[in-house]
Amino acid sequence: MSDYSSPKGVFDIIPRESSPEGAWRETHLWQYVEEVMRKCAADYGFQEIRTPIFERTELFVRGVGESSDIVSKEMYTFEDKSGRSLTLRPEGTAPVIRAFLEKRLDQTPGMKKYFYIGPMFRYERPQAGRFRQFHQFGYEVIGDASPERDVEAIDFILEIYRRLGLKNLSVLINSVGDEKSRNDFRTALKEFLEPHLSQLSEDSQTRYQKNVLRILDSKDPNDQKLLQGAPSILEMLSPEAKAHFEKVKQGLTDLNIPFQIQPKLVRGLDYYNKTVFEITSGELGAQNSVGGGGRYDGLLKSLGGPDLPAVGFATGLERLIQTMLAEQVPLPKRPHPLIFLVPLGEKAKEACLKIVFNLRHAQIPAEIDLQSKKVGNALQLAQEMGATYALVIGDNELASGEVKIKELSTREEQLIKLSELAQFLKKVGGNE
Ligand code: HAM
């Protein structure tokens, strides 16, 4: 068996898990969360975009940034049979922008607001809340530089969490400024850290050379100690970037969204400018970021397109569903038959099969037992499947045309005419 087991860091989404720890992988929860997300997207004016799972490697090198951890360490890159270098998408933003440019979506009418749901791939060390194949819901708004669109992004991601019943969340925001603010800040941070260079962790020493901003979110406690008193990017914002950030903060305040300003928040992808944000959950451990995003005004141009601003976010479905379970939010029932038929004997089986197919054709979820030797076992199966009603039919019932329908949760029985079964179920099914 072990030779065929799934690779490290991936998982199956299955109808039913045998242990409670696996409950977050149950299909109906994923379907429910995705449905809420799709409805939310429609309410905010977003349309779905589906891009391929793999892209040319250069797209991510250029788009996400050569010095980012994602590109330098975490990509699933392979050569296809003609020797092209391809990469399983580690994130959704660069592919959406690639599709936007390639398909000339700037020439299409209407607002450019796109959302996506799907798997992403990163070769990270698996741990709680961190996988090698994980799923994101994300969105991108292209062509609008207004700070109100940044506020919209934060409100949208929070609205999804609100609709799903999450409570214990923090909104962290920062501005990484424009190109000039970032360059000034890089120089200032390098100057500040230079005397302590040899005391920094090995990772941060590499980052000092390649991407000094990333030292700010080092998890190493000693690095964080050395960073005390470091300059803040917020002090170096250009007047325009500063005014933009002020409007974002004002917009969040107007919407009664509490937030914390986190001057060290830089995020792991290199395309950001101005607003960046992250939503964290107190229910998750070290990997506590449920979602994050920000503005990336320079990405389209750097990928060879027009100089259009953009903003977006992504949220991880695994962490989201795990947080929902940890917070014990109300969850939907798993799919179940409205009626479970138990035939007694061959004649009844024939009649029940007819009934069950007719019910299904009338869009009533119905199941039939074909195997149990004892009524008790059949009824237990009906219970396990979460059936709302059970109906035992034998020769007597067929002869009289009257049946006792049993509500499994209350054990109450009602006498109804067999010919009126579909009508009865249609009526009660509406309340499910
Ligand atoms: P990101 O912060 O890299 O941003 O990922 C967004 C979310 O994906 C995280 O907050 C987390 O919930 C989830 N996630 C990331 N890596 C893993 C993993 N290995 N296992 C499980 N969940 C994970 C982006 O990807 C940007 N493209 C977001 C964006 C869109 N920015 C602008 N537009």
Short mmCIF file of C-alpha atoms and ligand atoms in Angstrom, two decimals, residues 9 11 64 70 74 90-95 116 120-141 157 161 267-269 271-272 277-279 284 287-296 299 310-320 322, ligand 1:
data_model
loop_
_atom_site.label_atom_id
_atom_site.label_comp_id
_atom_site.label_asym_id
_atom_site.label_seq_id
_atom_site.Cartn_x
_atom_site.Cartn_y
_atom_site.Cartn_z
CA GLY A 9 1.98 17.60 1.65
CA PHE A 11 -4.49 15.35 0.70
CA VAL A 64 6.44 36.89 -8.37
CA ILE A 70 8.34 31.09 -3.73
CA GLU A 74 9.29 26.49 -3.61
CA PRO A 90 2.37 28.62 -6.95
CA GLU A 91 -0.20 31.44 -6.87
CA GLY A 92 -2.96 32.92 -9.02
CA THR A 93 -2.12 36.57 -9.61
CA ALA A 94 0.60 36.22 -12.26
CA PRO A 95 -1.52 33.76 -14.32
CA TYR A 116 -10.67 32.26 -9.17
CA MET A 120 -1.82 26.06 -6.07
CA PHE A 121 1.49 24.29 -5.55
CA ARG A 122 4.44 25.20 -3.36
CA TYR A 123 7.28 22.97 -2.28
CA GLU A 124 7.21 24.05 1.37
CA ARG A 125 7.93 22.03 4.49
CA PRO A 126 4.53 20.52 5.33
CA GLN A 127 3.20 21.38 8.79
CA ALA A 128 -0.16 22.22 10.36
CA GLY A 129 -1.95 24.51 7.90
CA ARG A 130 0.80 24.27 5.27
CA PHE A 131 0.54 22.00 2.26
CA ARG A 132 2.27 21.43 -1.04
CA GLN A 133 -0.97 21.41 -2.94
CA PHE A 134 -3.39 23.85 -1.36
CA HIS A 135 -6.42 25.77 -2.61
CA GLN A 136 -7.01 29.46 -2.93
CA PHE A 137 -9.95 31.68 -3.59
CA GLY A 138 -8.57 34.92 -4.95
CA TYR A 139 -9.57 38.00 -6.83
CA GLU A 140 -7.90 40.67 -8.93
CA VAL A 141 -9.24 44.13 -9.94
CA ILE A 157 -12.31 38.98 2.12
CA TYR A 161 -15.33 35.20 6.60
CA ARG A 267 4.49 39.90 2.32
CA GLY A 268 6.35 37.22 0.46
CA LEU A 269 5.70 38.21 -3.14
CA TYR A 271 5.03 42.58 -6.87
CA TYR A 272 3.37 44.66 -4.16
CA PHE A 277 -2.71 43.41 4.13
CA GLU A 278 -3.09 40.11 5.87
CA ILE A 279 -5.93 38.55 7.84
CA LEU A 284 -4.31 28.77 13.77
CA GLN A 287 0.72 29.47 9.92
CA ASN A 288 -1.90 31.94 11.09
CA SER A 289 -2.48 33.88 7.88
CA VAL A 290 -5.90 32.96 6.47
CA GLY A 291 -5.69 35.45 3.65
CA GLY A 292 -3.64 38.28 2.28
CA GLY A 293 -3.16 40.60 -0.62
CA GLY A 294 -2.47 44.12 -1.69
CA ARG A 295 -1.89 46.51 -4.54
CA TYR A 296 0.51 45.67 -7.37
CA LEU A 299 3.06 44.05 -12.43
CA ALA A 310 -4.22 46.47 -9.87
CA VAL A 311 -5.21 45.14 -6.46
CA GLY A 312 -6.24 41.73 -5.15
CA PHE A 313 -6.07 39.08 -2.47
CA ALA A 314 -6.18 35.34 -1.93
CA THR A 315 -7.41 33.21 0.94
CA GLY A 316 -6.46 29.60 1.61
CA LEU A 317 -9.40 27.22 1.78
CA GLU A 318 -7.63 24.70 4.02
CA ARG A 319 -6.89 27.23 6.73
CA LEU A 320 -10.30 28.78 6.35
CA GLN A 322 -9.89 24.48 9.71
P1 HAM B 1 -0.10 34.45 -0.31
O1 HAM B 1 -0.08 35.24 0.96
O2 HAM B 1 1.15 33.81 -0.73
O3 HAM B 1 -0.65 35.42 -1.42
O4 HAM B 1 -1.23 33.34 -0.16
C1 HAM B 1 -2.55 33.66 0.23
C2 HAM B 1 -3.11 32.63 1.17
O5 HAM B 1 -2.95 31.31 0.65
C3 HAM B 1 -2.42 32.56 2.54
O6 HAM B 1 -2.92 33.55 3.40
C4 HAM B 1 -2.79 31.16 3.00
O7 HAM B 1 -4.11 31.14 3.54
C5 HAM B 1 -2.79 30.38 1.71
N1 HAM B 1 -1.53 29.63 1.55
C6 HAM B 1 -0.37 30.05 1.04
N2 HAM B 1 0.55 29.06 1.05
C7 HAM B 1 -0.05 27.98 1.58
C8 HAM B 1 0.36 26.64 1.86
N3 HAM B 1 1.57 26.19 1.55
N4 HAM B 1 -0.54 25.80 2.43
C9 HAM B 1 -1.79 26.22 2.73
N5 HAM B 1 -2.24 27.47 2.50
C10 HAM B 1 -1.38 28.34 1.93
C11 HAM B 1 -0.80 35.10 -2.74
O8 HAM B 1 -0.74 33.98 -3.17
C12 HAM B 1 -1.15 36.28 -3.63
N6 HAM B 1 -1.29 35.80 -5.01
C13 HAM B 1 -2.42 36.96 -3.16
C14 HAM B 1 -2.80 38.14 -4.02
C15 HAM B 1 -3.74 38.17 -4.99
N7 HAM B 1 -2.23 39.33 -3.98
C16 HAM B 1 -2.77 40.11 -4.91
N8 HAM B 1 -3.69 39.40 -5.52
#
